[in-house]
Tab-separated table of C-alpha atoms in Angstrom:
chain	number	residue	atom	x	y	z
A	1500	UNK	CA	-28.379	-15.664	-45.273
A	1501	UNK	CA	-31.907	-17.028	-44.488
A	1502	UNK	CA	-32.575	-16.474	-48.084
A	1503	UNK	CA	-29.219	-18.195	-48.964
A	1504	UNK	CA	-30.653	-21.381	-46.730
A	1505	UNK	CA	-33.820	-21.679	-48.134
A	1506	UNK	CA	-32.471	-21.695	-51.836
A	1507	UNK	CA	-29.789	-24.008	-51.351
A	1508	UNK	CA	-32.166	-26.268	-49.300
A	1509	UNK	CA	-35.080	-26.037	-52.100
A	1510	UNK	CA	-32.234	-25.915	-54.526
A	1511	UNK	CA	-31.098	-28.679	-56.960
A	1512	UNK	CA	-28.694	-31.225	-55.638
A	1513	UNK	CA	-26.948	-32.211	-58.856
A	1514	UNK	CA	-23.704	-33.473	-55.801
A	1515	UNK	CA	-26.379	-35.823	-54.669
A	1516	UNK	CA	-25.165	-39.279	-53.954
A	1517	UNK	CA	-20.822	-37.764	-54.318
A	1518	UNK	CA	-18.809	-38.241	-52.070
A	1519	UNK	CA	-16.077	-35.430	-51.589
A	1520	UNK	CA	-13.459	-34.834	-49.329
A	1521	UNK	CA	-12.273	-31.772	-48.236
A	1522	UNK	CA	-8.924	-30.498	-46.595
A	1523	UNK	CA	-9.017	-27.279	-44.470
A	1524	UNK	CA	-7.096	-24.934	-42.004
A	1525	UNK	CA	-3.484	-25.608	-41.206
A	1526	UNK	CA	-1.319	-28.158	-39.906
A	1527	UNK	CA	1.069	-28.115	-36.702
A	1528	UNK	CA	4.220	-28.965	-36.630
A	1529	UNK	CA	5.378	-29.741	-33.381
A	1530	UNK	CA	8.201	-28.851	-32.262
A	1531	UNK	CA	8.631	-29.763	-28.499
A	1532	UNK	CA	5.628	-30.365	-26.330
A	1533	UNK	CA	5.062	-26.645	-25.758
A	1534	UNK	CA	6.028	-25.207	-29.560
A	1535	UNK	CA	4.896	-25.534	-33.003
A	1536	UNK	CA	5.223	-24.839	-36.336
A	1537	UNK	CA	1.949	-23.086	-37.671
A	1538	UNK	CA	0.656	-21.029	-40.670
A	1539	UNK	CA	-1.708	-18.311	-40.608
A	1540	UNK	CA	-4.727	-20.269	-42.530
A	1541	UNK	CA	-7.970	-19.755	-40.891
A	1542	UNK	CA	-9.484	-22.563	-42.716
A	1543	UNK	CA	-12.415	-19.911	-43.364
A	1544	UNK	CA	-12.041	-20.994	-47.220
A	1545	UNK	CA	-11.824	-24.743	-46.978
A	1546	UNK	CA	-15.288	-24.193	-44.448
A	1547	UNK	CA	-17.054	-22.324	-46.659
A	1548	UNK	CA	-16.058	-24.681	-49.623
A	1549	UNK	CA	-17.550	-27.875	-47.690
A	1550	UNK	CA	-20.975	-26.025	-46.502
A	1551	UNK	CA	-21.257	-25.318	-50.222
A	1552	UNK	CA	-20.617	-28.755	-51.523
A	1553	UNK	CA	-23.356	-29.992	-48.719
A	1554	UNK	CA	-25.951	-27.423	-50.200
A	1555	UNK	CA	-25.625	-29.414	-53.059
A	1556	UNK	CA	-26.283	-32.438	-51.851
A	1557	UNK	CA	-22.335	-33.991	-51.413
A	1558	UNK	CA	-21.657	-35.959	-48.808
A	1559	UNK	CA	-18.536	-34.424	-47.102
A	1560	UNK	CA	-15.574	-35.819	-45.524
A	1561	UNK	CA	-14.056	-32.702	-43.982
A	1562	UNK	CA	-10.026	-33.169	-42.703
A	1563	UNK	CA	-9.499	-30.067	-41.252
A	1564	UNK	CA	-6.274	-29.026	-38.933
A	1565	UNK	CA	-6.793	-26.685	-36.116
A	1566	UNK	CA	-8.531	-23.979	-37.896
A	1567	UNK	CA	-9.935	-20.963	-36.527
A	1568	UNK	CA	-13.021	-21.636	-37.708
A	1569	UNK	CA	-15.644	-23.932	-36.399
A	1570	UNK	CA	-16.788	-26.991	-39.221
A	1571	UNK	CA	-19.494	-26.531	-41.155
A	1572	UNK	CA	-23.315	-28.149	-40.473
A	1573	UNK	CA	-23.643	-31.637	-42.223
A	1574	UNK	CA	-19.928	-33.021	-42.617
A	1575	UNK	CA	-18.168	-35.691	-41.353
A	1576	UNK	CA	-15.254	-34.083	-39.413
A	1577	UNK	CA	-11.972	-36.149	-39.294
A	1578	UNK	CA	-10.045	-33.280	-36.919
A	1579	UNK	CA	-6.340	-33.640	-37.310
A	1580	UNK	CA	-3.156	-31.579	-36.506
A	1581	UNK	CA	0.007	-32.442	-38.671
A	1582	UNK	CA	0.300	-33.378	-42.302
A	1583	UNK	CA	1.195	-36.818	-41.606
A	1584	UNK	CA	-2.303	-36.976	-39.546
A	1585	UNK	CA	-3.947	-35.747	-42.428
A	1586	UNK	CA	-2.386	-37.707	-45.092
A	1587	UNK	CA	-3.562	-40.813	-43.112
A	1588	UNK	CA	-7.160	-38.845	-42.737
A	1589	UNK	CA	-7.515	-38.574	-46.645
A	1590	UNK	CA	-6.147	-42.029	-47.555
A	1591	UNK	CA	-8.514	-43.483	-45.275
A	1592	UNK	CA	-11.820	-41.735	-46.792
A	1593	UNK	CA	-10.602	-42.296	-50.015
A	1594	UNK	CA	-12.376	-43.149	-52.373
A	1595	UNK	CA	-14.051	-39.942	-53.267
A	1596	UNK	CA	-15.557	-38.830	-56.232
A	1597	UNK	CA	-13.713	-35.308	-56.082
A	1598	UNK	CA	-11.013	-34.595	-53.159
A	1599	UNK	CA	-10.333	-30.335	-52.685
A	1600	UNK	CA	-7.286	-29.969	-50.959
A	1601	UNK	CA	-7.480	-26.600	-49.478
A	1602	UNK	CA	-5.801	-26.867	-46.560
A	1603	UNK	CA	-2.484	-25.032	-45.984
A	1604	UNK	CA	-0.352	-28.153	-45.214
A	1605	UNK	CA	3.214	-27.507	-43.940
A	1606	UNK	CA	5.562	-28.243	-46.387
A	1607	UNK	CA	8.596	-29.661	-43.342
A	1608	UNK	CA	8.166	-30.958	-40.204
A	1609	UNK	CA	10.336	-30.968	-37.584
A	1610	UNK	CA	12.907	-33.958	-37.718
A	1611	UNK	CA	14.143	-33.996	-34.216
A	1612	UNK	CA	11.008	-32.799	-32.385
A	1613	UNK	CA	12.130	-32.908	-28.401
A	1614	UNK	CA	9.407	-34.754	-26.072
A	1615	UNK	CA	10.895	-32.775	-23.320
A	1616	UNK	CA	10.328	-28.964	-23.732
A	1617	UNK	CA	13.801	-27.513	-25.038
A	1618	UNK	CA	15.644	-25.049	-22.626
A	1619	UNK	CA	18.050	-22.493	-23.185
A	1620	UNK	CA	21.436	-23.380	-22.114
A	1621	UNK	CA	23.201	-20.492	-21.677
A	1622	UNK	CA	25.121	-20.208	-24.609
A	1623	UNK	CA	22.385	-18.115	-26.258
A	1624	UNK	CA	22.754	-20.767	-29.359
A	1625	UNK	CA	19.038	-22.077	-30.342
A	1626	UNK	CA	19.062	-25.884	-30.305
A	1627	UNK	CA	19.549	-26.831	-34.072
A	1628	UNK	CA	16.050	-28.107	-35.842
A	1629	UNK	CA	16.415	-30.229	-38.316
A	1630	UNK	CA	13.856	-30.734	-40.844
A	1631	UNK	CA	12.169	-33.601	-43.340
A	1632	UNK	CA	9.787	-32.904	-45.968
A	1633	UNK	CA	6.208	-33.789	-45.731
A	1634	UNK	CA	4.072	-36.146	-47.952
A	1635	UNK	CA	2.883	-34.342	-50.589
A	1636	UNK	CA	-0.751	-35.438	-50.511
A	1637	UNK	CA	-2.286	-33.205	-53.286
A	1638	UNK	CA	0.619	-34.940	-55.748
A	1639	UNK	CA	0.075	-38.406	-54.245
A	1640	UNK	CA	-3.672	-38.134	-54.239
A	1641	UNK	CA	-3.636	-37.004	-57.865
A	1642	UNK	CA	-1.351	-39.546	-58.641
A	1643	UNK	CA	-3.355	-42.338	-57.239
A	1644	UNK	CA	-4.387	-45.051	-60.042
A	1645	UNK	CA	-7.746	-46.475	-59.718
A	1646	UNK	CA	-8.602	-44.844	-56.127
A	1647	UNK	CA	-7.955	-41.541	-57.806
A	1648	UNK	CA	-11.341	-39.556	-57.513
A	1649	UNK	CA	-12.646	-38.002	-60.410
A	1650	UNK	CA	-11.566	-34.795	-60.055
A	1651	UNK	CA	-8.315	-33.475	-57.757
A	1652	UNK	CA	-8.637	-29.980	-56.772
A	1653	UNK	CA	-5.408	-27.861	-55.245
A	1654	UNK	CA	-4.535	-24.998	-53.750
A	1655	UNK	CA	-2.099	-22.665	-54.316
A	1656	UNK	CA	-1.195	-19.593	-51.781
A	1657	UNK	CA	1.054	-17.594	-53.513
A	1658	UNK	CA	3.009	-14.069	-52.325
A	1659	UNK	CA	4.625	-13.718	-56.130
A	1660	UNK	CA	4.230	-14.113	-59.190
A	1661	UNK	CA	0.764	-16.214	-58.737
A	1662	UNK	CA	-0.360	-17.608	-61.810
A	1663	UNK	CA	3.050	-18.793	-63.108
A	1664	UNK	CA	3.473	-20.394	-59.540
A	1665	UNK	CA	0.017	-21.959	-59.941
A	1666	UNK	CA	0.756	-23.186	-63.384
A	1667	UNK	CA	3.564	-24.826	-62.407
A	1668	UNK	CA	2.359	-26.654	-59.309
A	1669	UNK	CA	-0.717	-27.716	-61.497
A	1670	UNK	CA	1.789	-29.554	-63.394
A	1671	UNK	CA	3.826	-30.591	-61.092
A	1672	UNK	CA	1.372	-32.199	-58.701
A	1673	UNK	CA	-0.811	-33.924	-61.770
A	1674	UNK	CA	-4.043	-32.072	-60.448
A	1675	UNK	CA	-6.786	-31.353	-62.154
A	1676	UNK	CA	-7.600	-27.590	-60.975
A	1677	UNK	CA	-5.849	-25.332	-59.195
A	1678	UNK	CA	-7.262	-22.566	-57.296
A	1679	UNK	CA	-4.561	-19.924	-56.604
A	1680	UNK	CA	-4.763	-16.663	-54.429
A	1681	UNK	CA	-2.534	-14.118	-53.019
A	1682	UNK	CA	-2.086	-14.496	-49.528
A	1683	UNK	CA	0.887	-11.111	-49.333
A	1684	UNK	CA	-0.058	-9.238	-46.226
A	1685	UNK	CA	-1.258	-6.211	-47.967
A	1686	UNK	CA	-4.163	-8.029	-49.327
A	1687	UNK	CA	-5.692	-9.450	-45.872
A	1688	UNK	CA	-6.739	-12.265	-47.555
A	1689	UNK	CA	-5.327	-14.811	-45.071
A	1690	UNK	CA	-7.867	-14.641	-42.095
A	1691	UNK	CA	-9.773	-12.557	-43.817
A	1692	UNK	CA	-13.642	-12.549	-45.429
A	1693	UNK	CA	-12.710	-11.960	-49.093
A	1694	UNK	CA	-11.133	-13.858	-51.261
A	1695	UNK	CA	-10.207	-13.139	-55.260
A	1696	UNK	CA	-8.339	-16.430	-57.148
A	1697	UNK	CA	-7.197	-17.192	-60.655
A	1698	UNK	CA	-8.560	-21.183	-61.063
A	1699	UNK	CA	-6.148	-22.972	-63.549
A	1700	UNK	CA	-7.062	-25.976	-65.370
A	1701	UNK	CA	-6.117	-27.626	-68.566
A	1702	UNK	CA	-8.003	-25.094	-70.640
A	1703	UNK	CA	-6.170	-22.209	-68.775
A	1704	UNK	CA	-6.814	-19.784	-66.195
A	1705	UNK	CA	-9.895	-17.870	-65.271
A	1706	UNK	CA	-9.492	-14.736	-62.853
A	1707	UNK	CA	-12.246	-14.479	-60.714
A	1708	UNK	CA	-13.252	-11.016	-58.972
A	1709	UNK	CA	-12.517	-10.331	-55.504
A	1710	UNK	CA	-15.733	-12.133	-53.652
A	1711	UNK	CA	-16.925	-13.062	-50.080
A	1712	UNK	CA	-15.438	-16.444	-49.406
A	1713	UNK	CA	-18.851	-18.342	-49.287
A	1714	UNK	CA	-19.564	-17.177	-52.668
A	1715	UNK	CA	-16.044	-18.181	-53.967
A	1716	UNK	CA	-16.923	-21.675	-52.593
A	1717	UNK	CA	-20.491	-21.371	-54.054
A	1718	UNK	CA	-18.909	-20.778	-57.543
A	1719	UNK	CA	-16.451	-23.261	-57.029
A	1720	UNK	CA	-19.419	-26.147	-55.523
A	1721	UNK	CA	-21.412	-25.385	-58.779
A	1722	UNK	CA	-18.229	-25.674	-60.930
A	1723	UNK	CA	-17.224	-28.933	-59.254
A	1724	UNK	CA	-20.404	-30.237	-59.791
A	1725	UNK	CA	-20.818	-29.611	-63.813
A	1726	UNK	CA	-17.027	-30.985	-63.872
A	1727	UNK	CA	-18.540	-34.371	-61.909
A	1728	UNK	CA	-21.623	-34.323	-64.288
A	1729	UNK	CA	-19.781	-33.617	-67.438
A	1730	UNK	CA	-17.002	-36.190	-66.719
A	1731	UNK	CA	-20.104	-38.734	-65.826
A	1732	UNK	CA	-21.385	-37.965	-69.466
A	1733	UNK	CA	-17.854	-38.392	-71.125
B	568	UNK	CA	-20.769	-15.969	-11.653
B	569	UNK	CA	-22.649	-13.299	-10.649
B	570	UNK	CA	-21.986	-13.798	-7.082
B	571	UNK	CA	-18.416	-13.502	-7.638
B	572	UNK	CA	-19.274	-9.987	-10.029
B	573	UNK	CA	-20.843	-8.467	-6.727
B	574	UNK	CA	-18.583	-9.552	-3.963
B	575	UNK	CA	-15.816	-7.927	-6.370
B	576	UNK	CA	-17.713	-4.845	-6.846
B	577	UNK	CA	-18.286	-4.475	-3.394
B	578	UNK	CA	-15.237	-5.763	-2.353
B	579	UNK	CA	-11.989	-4.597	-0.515
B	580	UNK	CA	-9.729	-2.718	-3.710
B	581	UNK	CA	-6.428	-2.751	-2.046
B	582	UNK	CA	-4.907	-1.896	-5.110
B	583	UNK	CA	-6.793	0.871	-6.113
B	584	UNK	CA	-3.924	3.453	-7.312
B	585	UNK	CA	-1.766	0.838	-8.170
B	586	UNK	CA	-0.283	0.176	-11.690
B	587	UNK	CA	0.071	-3.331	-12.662
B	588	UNK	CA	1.447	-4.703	-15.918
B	589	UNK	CA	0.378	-8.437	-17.062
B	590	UNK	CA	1.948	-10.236	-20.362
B	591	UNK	CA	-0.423	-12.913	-21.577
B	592	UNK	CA	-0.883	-15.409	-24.573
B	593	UNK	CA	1.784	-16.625	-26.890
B	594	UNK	CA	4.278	-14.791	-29.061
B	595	UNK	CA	4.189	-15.571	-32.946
B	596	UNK	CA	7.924	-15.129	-34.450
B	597	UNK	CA	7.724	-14.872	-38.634
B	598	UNK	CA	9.417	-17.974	-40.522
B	599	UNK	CA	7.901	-15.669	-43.593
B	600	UNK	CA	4.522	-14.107	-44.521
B	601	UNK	CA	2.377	-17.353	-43.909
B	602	UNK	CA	4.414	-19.329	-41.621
B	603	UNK	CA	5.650	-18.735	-38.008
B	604	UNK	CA	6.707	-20.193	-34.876
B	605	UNK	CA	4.592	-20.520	-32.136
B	606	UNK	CA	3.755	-22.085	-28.504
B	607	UNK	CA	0.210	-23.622	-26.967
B	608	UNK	CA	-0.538	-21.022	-24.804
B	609	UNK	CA	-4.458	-19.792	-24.649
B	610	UNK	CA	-3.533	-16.496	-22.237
B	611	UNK	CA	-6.383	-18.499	-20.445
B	612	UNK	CA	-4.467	-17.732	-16.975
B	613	UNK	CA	-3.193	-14.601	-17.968
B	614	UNK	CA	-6.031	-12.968	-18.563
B	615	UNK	CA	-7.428	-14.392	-15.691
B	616	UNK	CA	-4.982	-12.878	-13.618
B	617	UNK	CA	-5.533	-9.381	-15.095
B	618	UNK	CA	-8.854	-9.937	-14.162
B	619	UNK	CA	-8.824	-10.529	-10.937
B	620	UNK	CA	-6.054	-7.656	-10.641
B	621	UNK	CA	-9.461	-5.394	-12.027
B	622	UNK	CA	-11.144	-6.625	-9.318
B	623	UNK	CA	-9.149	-5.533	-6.810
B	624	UNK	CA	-9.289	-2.410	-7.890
B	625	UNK	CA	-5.475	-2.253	-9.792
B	626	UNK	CA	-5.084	-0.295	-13.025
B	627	UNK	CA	-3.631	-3.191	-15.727
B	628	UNK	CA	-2.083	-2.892	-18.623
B	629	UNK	CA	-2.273	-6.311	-20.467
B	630	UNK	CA	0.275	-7.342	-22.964
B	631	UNK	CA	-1.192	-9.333	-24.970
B	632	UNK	CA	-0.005	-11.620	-27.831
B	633	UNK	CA	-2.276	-13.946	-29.766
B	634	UNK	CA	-4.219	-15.723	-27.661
B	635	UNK	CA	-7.369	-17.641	-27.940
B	636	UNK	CA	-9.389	-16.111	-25.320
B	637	UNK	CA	-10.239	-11.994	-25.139
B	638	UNK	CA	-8.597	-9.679	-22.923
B	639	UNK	CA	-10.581	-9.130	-19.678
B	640	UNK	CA	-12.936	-5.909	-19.295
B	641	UNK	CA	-11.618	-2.796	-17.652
B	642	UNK	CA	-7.811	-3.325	-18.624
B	643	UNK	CA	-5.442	-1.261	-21.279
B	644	UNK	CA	-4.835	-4.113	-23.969
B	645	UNK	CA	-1.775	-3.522	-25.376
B	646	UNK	CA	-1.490	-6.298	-28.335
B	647	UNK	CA	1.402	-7.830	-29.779
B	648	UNK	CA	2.840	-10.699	-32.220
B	649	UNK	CA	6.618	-11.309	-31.291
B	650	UNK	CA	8.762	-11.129	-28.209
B	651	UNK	CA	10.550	-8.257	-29.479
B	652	UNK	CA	7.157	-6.151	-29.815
B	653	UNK	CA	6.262	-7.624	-26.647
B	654	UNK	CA	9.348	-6.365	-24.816
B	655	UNK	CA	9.228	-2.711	-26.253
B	656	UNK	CA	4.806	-2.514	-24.903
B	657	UNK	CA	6.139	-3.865	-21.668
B	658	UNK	CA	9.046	-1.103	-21.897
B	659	UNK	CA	6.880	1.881	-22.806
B	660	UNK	CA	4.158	0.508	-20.449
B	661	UNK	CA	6.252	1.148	-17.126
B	662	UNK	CA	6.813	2.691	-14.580
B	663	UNK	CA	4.619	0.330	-12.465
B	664	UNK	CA	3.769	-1.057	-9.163
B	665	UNK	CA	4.520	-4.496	-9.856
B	666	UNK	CA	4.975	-6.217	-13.502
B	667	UNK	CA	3.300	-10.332	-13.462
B	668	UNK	CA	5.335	-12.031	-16.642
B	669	UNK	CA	2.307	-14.892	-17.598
B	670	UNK	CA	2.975	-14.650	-21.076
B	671	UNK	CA	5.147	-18.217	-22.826
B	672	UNK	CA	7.492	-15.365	-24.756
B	673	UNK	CA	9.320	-17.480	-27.378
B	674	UNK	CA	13.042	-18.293	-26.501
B	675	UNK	CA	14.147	-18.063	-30.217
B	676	UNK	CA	13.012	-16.046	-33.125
B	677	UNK	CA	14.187	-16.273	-37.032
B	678	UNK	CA	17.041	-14.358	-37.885
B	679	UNK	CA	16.851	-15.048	-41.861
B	680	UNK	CA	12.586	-14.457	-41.688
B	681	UNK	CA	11.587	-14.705	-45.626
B	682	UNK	CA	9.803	-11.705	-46.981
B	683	UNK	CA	8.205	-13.967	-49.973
B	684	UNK	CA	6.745	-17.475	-49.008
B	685	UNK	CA	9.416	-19.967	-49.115
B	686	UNK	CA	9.341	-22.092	-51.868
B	687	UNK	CA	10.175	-26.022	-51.696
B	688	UNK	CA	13.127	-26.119	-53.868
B	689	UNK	CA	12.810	-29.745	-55.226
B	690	UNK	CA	15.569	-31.293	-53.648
B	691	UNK	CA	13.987	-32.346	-50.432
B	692	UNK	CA	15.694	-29.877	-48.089
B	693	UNK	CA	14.131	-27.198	-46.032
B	694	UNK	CA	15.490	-24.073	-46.283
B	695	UNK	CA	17.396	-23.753	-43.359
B	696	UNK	CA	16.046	-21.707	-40.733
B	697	UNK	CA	18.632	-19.356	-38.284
B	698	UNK	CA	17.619	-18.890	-34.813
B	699	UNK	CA	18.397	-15.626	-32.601
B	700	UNK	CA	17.780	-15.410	-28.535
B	701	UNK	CA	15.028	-13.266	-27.910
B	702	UNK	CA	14.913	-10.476	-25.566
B	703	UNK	CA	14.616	-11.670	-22.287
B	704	UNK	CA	11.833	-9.812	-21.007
B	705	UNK	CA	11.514	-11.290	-17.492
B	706	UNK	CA	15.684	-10.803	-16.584
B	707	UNK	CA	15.541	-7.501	-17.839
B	708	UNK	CA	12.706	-5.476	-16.124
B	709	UNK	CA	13.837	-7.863	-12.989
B	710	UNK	CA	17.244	-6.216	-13.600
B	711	UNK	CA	15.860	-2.480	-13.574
B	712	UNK	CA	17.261	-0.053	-11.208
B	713	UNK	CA	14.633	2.543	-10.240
B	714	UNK	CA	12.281	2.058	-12.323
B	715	UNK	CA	12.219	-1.382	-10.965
B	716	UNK	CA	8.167	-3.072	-10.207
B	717	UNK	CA	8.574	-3.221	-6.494
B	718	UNK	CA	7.062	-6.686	-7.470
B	719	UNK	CA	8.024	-9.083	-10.711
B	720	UNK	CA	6.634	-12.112	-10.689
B	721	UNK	CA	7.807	-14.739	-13.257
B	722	UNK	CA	5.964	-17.748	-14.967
B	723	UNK	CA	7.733	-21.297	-15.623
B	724	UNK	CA	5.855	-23.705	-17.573
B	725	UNK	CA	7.666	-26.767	-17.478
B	726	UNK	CA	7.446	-30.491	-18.402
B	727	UNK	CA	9.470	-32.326	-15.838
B	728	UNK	CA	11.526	-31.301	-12.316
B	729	UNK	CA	8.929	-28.273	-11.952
B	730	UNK	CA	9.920	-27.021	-9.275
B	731	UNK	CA	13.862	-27.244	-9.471
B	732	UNK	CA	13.660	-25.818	-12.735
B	733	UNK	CA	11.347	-22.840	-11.489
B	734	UNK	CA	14.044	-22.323	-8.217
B	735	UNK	CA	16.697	-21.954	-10.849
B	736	UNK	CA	14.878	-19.575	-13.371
B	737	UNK	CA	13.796	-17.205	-10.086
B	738	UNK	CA	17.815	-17.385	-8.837
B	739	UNK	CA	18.485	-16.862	-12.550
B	740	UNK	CA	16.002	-14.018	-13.500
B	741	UNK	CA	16.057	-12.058	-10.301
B	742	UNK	CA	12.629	-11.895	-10.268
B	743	UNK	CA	10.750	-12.239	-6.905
B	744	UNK	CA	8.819	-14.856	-7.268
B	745	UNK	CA	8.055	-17.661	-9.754
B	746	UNK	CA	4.603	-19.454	-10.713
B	747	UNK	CA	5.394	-22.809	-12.056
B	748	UNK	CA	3.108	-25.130	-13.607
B	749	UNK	CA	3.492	-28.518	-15.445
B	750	UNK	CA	2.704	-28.043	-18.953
B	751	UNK	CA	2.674	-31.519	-20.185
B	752	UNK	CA	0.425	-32.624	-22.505
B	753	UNK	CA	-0.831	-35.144	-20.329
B	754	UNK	CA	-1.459	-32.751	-17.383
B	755	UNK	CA	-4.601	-31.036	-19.668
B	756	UNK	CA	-3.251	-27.645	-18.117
B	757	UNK	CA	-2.115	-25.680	-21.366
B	758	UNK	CA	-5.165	-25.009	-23.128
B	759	UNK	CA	-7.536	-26.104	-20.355
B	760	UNK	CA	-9.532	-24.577	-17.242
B	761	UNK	CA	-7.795	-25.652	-14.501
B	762	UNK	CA	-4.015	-25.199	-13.582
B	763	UNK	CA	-1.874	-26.563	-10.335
B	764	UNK	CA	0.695	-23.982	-9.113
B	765	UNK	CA	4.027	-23.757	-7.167
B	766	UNK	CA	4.789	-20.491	-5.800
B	767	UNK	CA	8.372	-19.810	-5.424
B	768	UNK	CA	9.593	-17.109	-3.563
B	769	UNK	CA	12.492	-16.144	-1.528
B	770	UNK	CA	11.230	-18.482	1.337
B	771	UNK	CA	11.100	-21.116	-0.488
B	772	UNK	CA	8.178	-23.013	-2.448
B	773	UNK	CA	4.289	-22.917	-1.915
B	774	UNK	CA	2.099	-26.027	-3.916
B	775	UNK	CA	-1.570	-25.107	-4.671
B	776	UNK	CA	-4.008	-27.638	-5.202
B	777	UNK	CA	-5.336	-27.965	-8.604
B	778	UNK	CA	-7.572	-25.040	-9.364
B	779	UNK	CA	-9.834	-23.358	-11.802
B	780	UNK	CA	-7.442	-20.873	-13.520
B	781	UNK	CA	-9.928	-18.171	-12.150
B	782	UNK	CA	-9.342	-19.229	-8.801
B	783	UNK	CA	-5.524	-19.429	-9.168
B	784	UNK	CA	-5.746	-15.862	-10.070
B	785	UNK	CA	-7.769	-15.048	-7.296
B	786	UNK	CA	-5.401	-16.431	-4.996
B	787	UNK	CA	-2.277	-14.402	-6.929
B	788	UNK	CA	-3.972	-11.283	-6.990
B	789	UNK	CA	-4.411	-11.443	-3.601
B	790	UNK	CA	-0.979	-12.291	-2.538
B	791	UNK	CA	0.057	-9.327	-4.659
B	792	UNK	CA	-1.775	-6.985	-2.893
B	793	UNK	CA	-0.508	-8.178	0.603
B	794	UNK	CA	3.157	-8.439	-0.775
B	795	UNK	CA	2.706	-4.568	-2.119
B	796	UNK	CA	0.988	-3.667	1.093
B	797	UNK	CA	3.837	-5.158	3.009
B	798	UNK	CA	6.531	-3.154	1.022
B	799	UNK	CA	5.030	-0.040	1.382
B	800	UNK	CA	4.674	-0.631	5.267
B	801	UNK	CA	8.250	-2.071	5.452
């Protein structure tokens, strides 16, 4: 690790002068002023992802939910807790040169969140939830016309069938990348140190091995940079 | 600190022999393999209160589900994720002298829990989401015939009429007492050091002044070992 620090500080900084934002950990949904809806990120991936973009010399704005995690040295931390919070987060340090959307955003919220906590009434019937979708901001971000940075990088945490998922949401939101893993139980990926991913782009997909998370965001920093450098060039 | 380490050490353990089992932290109930429900409660005051149990010389088993702080030294940590596990630790954990209920046990869990990651569908619905009444932990070893805790002690975190509501849920549960706090977000309790008590019991209501949790469990584990002193006398 002290070996790690000195190269990356020594190192080149071809993100020098970039300005990226990064997305990490979940988002809660609240449900009453006691319950929430949550997801089991850890936001160890998005944190390792942001350290690595600041070893090479990125500035970072990291929009992280309430991960388990602390943030990593050298970002600037815009802390939020539901997806509308960090929608508003992104938009707001937009523009970017490259934006990597790794948090684990909840896809609903809850429609009829109570500011009183709910009680049971007897009748051993749960009080009905109702549910709206949330903004979609790896889809709007990518859709974005001038403000759009660069390059739009998405995650995808898949139980089944995880390529052909990713494929599909790589269409669908109009990213440019997608970095897709299997979060299934059995794999302890979610919360764990390890991570292996398929990353899809327009060429296709590469399968990367299984890997210690900071070296899947190491990878992934040094790939984000020759995609920044290259599109400079083009 | 370490004051408070050697007064304990050398202090009175008027529960020595005795068998106490403390539920702590939150419950997690599956939506499907990433998401689930859950509630903002650190097991800051539970754990405190199996703590101070320790100290007095009691023999704990701690039923713990995912909280943010660690189970206390010298205790038998039984961990769990959902009410339902919770109920059968607290089940197989008994007989004991007296049973304190800190843990916020989710009211509801979800009946049609995905096995695969639920999938946004396109048309801007959530999948909709069936509730079933959990197990009420509390009511039932309350409603235990001999193998009854000569003491059950209930929690009630509330966000408004605090104490009414906690005279009800003690009347309701058949527990002996109650410890109700106010919860609301404004009060800085869930999730925070400090925590202001009532203590209902079958004379009627006792207000503590606001306290570090530590102290609060001080207090409790104290009156526990009077109240069990008292019922073996009477």
């Amino acid at each position: 690790a002290i070996l790690a620090a000195i190269a990356a500080a020594l190192g080149p900084k071809p993100l020098s002068g970039r300005h990226v934002i990064v997305t990490s950990g979940p988002t809660h949904e609240p449900i009453d002023p006691v319950r929430y809806i949550a997801n089991r990120s850890s936001g160890a991936q998005g944190t390792a992802i942001a350290a690595a973009l600041v070893d090479l010399g990125a500035s970072v704005s990291f929009v992280t939910g309430p991960a388990s995690v602390p943030p990593p040295p050298g970002v600037r931390v815009l802390p939020v807790e539901t997806a509308a919070q960090m929608r508003a987060a992104v938009m707001e340090a937009l523009p970017a040169d490259a934006a990597v959307m790794a948090a684990a955003v909840a896809d609903w919220r809850v429609e009829n969140a109570a500011a009183q906590k709910m009680k049971k009434d007897g009748s051993g019937r749960a009080p009905a939830l109702s549910f709206a979708q949330n903004p979609d901001i790896l889809a709007e971000v990518a859709g974005l016309g001038a403000d759009r940075p660069r390059l739009v990088v998405g995650f995808a945490a898949e139980t089944e069938k995880v390529e052909e998922h990713a494929r599909d949401k790589r269409a669908r939101k109009g990213c440019d990348w997608i970095v897709a893993n299997d979060v299934s139980p059995a794999t302890g990926i979610m919360g764990g140190a390890e991570n292996a991913v398929i990353v899809i782009d327009a060429d296709g997909a590469e399968t990367w091995p299984r890997l210690p998370k900071d070296e899947v965001a190491r990878r992934l920093a040094q790939r984000i940079a020759r995609a920044l450098a290259w599109k400079e060039d083009a």
